[in-house]
CSV table of C-alpha atoms in Angstrom, one decimal:
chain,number,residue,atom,x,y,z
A,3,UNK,CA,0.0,0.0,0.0
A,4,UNK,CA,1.5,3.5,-0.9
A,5,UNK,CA,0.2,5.9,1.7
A,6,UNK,CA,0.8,8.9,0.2
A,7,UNK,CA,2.2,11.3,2.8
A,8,UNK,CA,4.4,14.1,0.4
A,9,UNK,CA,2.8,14.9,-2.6
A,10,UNK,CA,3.9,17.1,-5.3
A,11,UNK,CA,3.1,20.7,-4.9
A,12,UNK,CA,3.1,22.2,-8.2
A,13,UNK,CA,0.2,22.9,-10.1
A,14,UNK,CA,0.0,24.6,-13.6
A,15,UNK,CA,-0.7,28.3,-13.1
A,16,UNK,CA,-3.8,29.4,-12.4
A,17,UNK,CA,-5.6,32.9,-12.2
A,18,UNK,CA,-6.7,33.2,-8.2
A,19,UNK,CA,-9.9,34.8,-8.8
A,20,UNK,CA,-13.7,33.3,-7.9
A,21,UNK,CA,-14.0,31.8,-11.6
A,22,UNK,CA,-12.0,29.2,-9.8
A,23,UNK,CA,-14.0,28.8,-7.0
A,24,UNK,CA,-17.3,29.3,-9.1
A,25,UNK,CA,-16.1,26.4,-11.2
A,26,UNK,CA,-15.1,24.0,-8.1
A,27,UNK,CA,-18.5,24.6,-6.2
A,28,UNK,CA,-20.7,23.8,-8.9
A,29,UNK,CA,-18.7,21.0,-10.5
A,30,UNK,CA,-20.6,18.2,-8.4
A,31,UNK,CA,-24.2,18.3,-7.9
A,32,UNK,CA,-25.1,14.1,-7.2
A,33,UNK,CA,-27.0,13.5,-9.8
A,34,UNK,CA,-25.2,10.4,-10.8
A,35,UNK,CA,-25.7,8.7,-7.4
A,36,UNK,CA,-28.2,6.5,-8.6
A,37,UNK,CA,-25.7,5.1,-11.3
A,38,UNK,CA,-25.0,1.8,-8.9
A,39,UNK,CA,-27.2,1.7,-5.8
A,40,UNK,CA,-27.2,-1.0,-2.8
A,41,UNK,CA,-30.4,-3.0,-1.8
A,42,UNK,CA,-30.5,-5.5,1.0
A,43,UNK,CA,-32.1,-8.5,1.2
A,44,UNK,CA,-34.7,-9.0,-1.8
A,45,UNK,CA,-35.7,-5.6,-2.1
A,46,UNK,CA,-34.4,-5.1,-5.5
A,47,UNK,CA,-37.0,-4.7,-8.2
A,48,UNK,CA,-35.8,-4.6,-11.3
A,49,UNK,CA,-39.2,-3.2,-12.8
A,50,UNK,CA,-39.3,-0.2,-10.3
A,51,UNK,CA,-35.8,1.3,-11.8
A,52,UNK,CA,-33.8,2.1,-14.9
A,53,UNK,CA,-31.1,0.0,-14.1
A,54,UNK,CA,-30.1,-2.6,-16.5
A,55,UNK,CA,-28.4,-5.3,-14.2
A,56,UNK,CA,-27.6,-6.3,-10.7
A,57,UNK,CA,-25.4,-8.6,-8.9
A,58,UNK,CA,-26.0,-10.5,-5.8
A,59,UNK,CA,-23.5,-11.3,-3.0
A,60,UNK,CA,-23.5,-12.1,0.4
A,61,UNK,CA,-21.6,-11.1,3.4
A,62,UNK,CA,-21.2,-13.6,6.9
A,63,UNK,CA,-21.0,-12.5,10.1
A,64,UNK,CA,-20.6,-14.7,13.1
A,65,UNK,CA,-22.4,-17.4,11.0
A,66,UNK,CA,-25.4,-15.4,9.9
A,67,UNK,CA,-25.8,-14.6,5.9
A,68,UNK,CA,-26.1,-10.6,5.3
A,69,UNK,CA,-27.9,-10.3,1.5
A,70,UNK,CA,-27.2,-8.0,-0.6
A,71,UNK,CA,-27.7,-6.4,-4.2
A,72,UNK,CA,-25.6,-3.6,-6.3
A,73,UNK,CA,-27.4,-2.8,-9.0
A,74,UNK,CA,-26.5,-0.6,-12.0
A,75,UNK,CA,-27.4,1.6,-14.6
A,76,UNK,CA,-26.8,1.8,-18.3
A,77,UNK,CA,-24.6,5.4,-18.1
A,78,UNK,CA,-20.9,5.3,-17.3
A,79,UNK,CA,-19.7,5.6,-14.2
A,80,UNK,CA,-16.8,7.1,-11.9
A,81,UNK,CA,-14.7,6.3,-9.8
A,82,UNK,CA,-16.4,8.5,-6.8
A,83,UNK,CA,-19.7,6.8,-7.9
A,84,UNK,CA,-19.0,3.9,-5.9
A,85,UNK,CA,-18.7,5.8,-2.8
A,86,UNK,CA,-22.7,6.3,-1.9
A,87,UNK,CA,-23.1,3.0,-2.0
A,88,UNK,CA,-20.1,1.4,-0.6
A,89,UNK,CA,-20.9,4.0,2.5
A,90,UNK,CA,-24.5,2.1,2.2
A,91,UNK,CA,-22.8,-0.8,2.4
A,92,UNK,CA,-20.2,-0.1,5.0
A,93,UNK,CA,-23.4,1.2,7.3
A,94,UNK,CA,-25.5,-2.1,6.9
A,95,UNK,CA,-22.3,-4.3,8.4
A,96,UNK,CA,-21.7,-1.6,10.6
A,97,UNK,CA,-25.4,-1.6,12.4
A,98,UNK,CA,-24.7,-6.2,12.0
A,99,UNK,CA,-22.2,-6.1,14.0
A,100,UNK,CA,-23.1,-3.5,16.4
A,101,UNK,CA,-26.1,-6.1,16.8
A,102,UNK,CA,-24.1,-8.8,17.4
A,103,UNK,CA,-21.9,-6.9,19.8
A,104,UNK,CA,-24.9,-6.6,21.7
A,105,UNK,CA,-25.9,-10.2,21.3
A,106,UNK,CA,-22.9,-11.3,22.6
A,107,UNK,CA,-23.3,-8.9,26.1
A,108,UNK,CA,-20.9,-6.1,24.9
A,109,UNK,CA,-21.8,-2.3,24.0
A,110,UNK,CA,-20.5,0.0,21.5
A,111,UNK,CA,-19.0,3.1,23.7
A,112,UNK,CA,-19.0,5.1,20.7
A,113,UNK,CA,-20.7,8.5,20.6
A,114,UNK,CA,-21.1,12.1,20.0
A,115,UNK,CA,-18.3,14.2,21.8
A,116,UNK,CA,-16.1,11.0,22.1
A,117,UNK,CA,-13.6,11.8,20.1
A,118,UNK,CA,-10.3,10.5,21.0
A,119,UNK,CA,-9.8,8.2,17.5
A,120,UNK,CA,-9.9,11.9,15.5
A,121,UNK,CA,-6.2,12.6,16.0
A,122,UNK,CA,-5.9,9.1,14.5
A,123,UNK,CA,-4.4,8.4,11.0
A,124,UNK,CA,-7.0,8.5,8.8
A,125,UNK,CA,-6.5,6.9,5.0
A,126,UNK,CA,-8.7,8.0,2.3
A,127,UNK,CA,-8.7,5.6,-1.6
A,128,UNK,CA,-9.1,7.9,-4.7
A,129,UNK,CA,-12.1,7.7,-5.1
A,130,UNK,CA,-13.2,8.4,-1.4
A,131,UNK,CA,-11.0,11.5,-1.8
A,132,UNK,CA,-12.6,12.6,-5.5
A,133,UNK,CA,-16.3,12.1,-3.7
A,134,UNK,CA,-15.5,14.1,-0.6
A,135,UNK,CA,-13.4,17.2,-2.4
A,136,UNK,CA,-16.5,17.2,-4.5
A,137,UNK,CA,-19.1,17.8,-1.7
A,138,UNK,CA,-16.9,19.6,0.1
A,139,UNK,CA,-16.9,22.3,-3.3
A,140,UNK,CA,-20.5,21.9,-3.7
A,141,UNK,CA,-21.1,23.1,0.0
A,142,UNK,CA,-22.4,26.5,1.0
A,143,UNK,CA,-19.0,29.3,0.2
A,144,UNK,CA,-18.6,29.8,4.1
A,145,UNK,CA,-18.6,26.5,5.3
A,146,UNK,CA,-16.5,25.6,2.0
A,147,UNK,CA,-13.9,28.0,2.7
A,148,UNK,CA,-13.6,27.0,6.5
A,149,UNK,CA,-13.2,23.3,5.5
A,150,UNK,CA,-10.3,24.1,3.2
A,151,UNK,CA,-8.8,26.5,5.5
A,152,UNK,CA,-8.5,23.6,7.9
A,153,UNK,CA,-7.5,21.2,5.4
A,154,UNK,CA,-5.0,23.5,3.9
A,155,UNK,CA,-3.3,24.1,7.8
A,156,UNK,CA,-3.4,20.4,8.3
A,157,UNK,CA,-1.5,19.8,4.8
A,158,UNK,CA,1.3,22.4,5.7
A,159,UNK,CA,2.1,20.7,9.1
A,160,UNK,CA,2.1,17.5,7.7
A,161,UNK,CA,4.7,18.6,4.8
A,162,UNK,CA,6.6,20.6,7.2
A,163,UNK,CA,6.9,17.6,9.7
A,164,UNK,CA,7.5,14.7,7.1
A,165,UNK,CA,8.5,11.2,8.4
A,166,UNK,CA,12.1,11.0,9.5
A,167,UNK,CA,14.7,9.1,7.3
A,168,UNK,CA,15.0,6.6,10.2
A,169,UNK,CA,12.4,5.6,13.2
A,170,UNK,CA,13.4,5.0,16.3
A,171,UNK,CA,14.5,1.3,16.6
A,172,UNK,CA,14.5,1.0,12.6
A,173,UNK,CA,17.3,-0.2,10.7
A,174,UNK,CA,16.8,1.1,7.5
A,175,UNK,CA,17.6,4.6,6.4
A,176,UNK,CA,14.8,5.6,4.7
A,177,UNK,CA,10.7,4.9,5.3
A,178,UNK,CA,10.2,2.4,2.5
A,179,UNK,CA,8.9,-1.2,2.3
A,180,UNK,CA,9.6,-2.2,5.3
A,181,UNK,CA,8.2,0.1,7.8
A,182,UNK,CA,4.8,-1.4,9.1
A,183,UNK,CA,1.1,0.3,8.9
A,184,UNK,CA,2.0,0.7,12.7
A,185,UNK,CA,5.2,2.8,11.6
A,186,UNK,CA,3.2,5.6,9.7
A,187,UNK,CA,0.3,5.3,12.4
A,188,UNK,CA,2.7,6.4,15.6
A,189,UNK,CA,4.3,8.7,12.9
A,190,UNK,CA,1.2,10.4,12.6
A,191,UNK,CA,0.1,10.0,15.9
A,192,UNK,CA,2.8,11.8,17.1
A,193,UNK,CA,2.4,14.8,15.6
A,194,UNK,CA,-1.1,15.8,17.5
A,195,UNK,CA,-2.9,17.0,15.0
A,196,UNK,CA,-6.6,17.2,14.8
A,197,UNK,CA,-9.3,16.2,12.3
A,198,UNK,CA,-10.1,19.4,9.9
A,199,UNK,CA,-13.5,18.4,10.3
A,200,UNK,CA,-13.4,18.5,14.0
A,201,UNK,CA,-15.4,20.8,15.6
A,202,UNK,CA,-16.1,20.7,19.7
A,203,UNK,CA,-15.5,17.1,19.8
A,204,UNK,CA,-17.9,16.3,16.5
A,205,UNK,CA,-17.6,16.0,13.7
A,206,UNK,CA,-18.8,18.4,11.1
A,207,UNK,CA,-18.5,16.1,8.1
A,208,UNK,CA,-20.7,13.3,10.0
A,209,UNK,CA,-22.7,11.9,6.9
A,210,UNK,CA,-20.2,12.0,4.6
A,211,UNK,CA,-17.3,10.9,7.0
A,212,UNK,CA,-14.7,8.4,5.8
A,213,UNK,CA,-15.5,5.0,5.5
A,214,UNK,CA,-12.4,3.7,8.0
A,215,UNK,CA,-14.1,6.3,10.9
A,216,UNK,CA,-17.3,4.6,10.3
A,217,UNK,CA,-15.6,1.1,10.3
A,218,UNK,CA,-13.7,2.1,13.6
A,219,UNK,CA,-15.7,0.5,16.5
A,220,UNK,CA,-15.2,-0.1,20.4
A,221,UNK,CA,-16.5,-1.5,23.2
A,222,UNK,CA,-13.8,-0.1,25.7
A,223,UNK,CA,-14.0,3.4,27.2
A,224,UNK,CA,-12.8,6.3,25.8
A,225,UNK,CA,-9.5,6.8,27.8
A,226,UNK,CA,-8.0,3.4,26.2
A,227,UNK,CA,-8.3,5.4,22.8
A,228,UNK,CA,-6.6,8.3,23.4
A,229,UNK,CA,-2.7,7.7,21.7
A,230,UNK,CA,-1.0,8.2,24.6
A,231,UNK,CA,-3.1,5.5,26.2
A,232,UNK,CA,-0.8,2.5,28.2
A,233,UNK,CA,-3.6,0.2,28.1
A,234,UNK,CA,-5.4,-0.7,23.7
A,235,UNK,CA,-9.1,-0.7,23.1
A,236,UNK,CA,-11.1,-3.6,22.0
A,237,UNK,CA,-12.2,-3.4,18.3
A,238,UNK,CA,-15.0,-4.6,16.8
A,239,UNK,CA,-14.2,-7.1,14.1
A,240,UNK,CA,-15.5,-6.5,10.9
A,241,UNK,CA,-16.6,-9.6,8.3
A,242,UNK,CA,-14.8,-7.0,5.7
A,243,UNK,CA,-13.3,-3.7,5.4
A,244,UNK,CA,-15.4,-1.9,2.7
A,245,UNK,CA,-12.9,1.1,3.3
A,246,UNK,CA,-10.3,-1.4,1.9
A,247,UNK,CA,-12.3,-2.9,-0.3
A,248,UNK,CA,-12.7,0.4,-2.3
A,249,UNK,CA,-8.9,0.6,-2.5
A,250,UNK,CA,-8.6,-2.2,-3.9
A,251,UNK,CA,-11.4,-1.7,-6.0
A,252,UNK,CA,-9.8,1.6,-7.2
A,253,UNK,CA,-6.4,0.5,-7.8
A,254,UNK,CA,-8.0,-2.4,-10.3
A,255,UNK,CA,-9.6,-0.2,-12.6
A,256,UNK,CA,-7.0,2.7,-12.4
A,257,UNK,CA,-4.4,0.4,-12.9
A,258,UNK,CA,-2.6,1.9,-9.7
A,259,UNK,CA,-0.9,0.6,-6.8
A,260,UNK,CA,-3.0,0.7,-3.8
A,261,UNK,CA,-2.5,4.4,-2.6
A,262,UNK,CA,-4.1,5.6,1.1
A,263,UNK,CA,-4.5,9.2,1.2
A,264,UNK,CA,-4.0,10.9,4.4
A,265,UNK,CA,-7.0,12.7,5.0
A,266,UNK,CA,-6.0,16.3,5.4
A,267,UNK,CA,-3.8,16.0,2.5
A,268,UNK,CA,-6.8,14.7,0.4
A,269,UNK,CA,-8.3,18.0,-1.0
A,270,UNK,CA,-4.9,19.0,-2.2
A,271,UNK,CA,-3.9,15.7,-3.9
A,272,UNK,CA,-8.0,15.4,-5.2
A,273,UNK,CA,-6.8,18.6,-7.0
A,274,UNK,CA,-3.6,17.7,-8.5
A,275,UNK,CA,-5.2,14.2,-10.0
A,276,UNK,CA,-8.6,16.2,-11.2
A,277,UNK,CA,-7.9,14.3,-14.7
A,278,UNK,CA,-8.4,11.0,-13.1
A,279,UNK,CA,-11.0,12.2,-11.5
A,280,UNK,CA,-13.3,12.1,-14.7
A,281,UNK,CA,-12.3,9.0,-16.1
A,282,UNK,CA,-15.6,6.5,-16.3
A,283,UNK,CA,-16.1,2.3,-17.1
A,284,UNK,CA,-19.6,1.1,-17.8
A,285,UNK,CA,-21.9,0.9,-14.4
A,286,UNK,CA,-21.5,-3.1,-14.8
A,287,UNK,CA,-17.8,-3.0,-15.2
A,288,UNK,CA,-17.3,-0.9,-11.9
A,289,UNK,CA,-20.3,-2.8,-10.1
A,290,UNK,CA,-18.5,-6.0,-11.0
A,291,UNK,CA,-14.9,-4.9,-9.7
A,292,UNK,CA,-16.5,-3.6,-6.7
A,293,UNK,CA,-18.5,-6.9,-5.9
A,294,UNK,CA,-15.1,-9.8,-6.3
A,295,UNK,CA,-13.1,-7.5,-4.5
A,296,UNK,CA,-14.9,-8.2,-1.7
A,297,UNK,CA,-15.9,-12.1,-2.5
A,298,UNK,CA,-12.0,-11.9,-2.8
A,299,UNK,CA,-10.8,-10.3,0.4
A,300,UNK,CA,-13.4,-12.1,2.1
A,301,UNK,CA,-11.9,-15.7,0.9
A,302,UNK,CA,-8.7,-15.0,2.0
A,303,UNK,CA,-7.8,-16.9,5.3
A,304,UNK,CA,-5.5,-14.0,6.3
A,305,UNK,CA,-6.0,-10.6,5.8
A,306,UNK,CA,-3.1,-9.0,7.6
A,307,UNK,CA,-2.5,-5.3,6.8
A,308,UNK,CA,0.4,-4.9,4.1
A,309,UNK,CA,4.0,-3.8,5.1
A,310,UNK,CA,4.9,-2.7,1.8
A,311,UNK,CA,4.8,1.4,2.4
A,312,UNK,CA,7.2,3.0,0.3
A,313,UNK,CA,6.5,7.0,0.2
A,314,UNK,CA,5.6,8.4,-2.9
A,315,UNK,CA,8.0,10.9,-3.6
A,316,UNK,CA,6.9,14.5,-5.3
A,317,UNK,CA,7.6,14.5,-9.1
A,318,UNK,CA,9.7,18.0,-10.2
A,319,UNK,CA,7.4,20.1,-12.5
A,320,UNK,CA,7.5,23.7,-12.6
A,321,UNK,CA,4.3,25.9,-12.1
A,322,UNK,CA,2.5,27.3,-9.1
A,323,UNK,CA,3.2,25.7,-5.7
A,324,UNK,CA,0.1,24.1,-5.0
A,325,UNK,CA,-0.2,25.2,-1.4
A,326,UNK,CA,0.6,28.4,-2.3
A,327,UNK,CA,-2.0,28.5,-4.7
A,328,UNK,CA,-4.4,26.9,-2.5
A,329,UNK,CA,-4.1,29.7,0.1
A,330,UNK,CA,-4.2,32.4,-2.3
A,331,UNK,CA,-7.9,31.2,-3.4
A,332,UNK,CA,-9.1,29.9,0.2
């Protein structure tokens, strides 16, 4: 997995005026969310929509089937169109296995104001990052302008505290393949730095929040969450990561390796890959990719995180600094 922690920060010149910002907020307005849409159980009727095909799959948890149906319809689709319902998706398991926490005599702890996982390192794939930067743009000016602010003061001290050339305890000399999910994590961790989308301990971003926040479950109290903690909260165990499901999903039909996308850097790298942004496949061709992922990285036996995270390092171009830019129009 290539979490993508520098990025390059040159960006062909552009005029800073609001014909830039006119043309960012009304680029998205979500009226291809319908292209694939998620139906559970049998409640698929292929008569009551203009979809032209579906597929069926099914998800287990703790022995009990979960049913499901992505159907699709006969326009092309992007990468970001997956994202309403994989979040769909992502909340059905969610509420399963918050049921069968409770089955099983253990409650979620989880709630508003609880907030100690929001300094945690939070990965975004492509096309969770297209989707969001898109919403974000179609959002009210104001509240548009105080999102990027945030994300554009996150993104500076992030590239002005990059990863060392050697952890503590490493061997190598530089952070490559064989530095550890865990590596980049207490990386990030240590840096202290807050959620752009955190506001008085909630979060202001709640429906559309990424899918490995809604994925992030415990039954412990707060306290064990907090970075700093001695003692580690208990997880709840998900039959399948639909966060990492999507980057999978995304790196198949962009023909990419696996990239995770630190959240407050997403806006800024969105921007800088806007022509990948607009690429589309048929509905059926995405729904399909989207579907065996999951079959697939249900299958496998052990689903360990990857320790293959090489940084990607920023390609030398000239034109406007990006976060220079960025601030000039914000």
């Amino acid at each position: 997995m290539l979490f993508i922690i520098e990025i390059a920060i040159n960006l062909s010149p552009r005029r800073a005026d609001n014909g830039y910002m006119e043309r960012c907020s009304t680029k998205f307005d979500g009226s291809n969310d319908s292209i694939i849409a998620l139906h559970k159980g049998s409640t698929f009727d292929s008569n009551a929509t203009d979809h032209k095909g579906c597929i069926d799959f099914e998800i287990e948890l703790d022995g009990k089937p979960l049913n499901f149906t992505l159907s699709y319809g006969d326009r092309q689709a992007k990468l970001s169109d997956l994202v309403p319902a994989a979040r769909q998706l992502c909340t059905e398991i969610i509420n399963a296995a918050t049921q069968n926490e409770s089955d099983h005599g253990r409650q979620v702890t989880c709630g508003k104001g609880c907030a100690s996982c929001c300094s945690y390192l939070v990965s975004l794939s492509s096309a969770e990052a297209f989707r969001i930067k898109d919403e974000i743009f179609a959002m009210p000016v104001q509240k548009r302008q105080s999102f990027m602010r945030s994300m554009i003061n996150g993104a500076k001290y992030i590239l002005d505290h990059t990863m060392p050339e050697k952890l503590p305890g490493e061997k190598n000399d530089r952070i490559s393949e064989e530095n550890s999910t865990d590596d980049i994590s207490a990386w990030y961790g240590n840096l202290n730095l807050t959620c752009p989308f955190l506001t008085n301990k909630s979060c202001d971003i709640y429906d559309i929040r990424p899918l490995v926040c809604r994925e992030h479950l415990v039954t412990t109290e707060a306290p064990a969450c907090k970075y700093t903690a001695p003692s580690i909260p208990r997880v709840v165990e998900m039959p399948v990561s639909i966060a990492s499901v999507l980057m999978q999903t995304s790196d198949k039909l962009d023909n990419t390796l696996q990239e995770a996308i630190i959240l407050p850097l997403a806006m800024l790298w969105a921007e800088e890959n806007i022509e990948r942004s607009k690429r589309t496949w048929p509905g059926e061709t995405i729904t399909r990719a989207f579907v065996e992922t999951i079959l697939e990285t249900i299958s496998l036996e052990n689903r360990e995180a990857a320790n293959s995270l090489p940084i990607i390092e920023p390609p030398q171009s000239s034109g406007q600094p990006l976060l220079e830019h960025a601030e000039n129009n914000y």
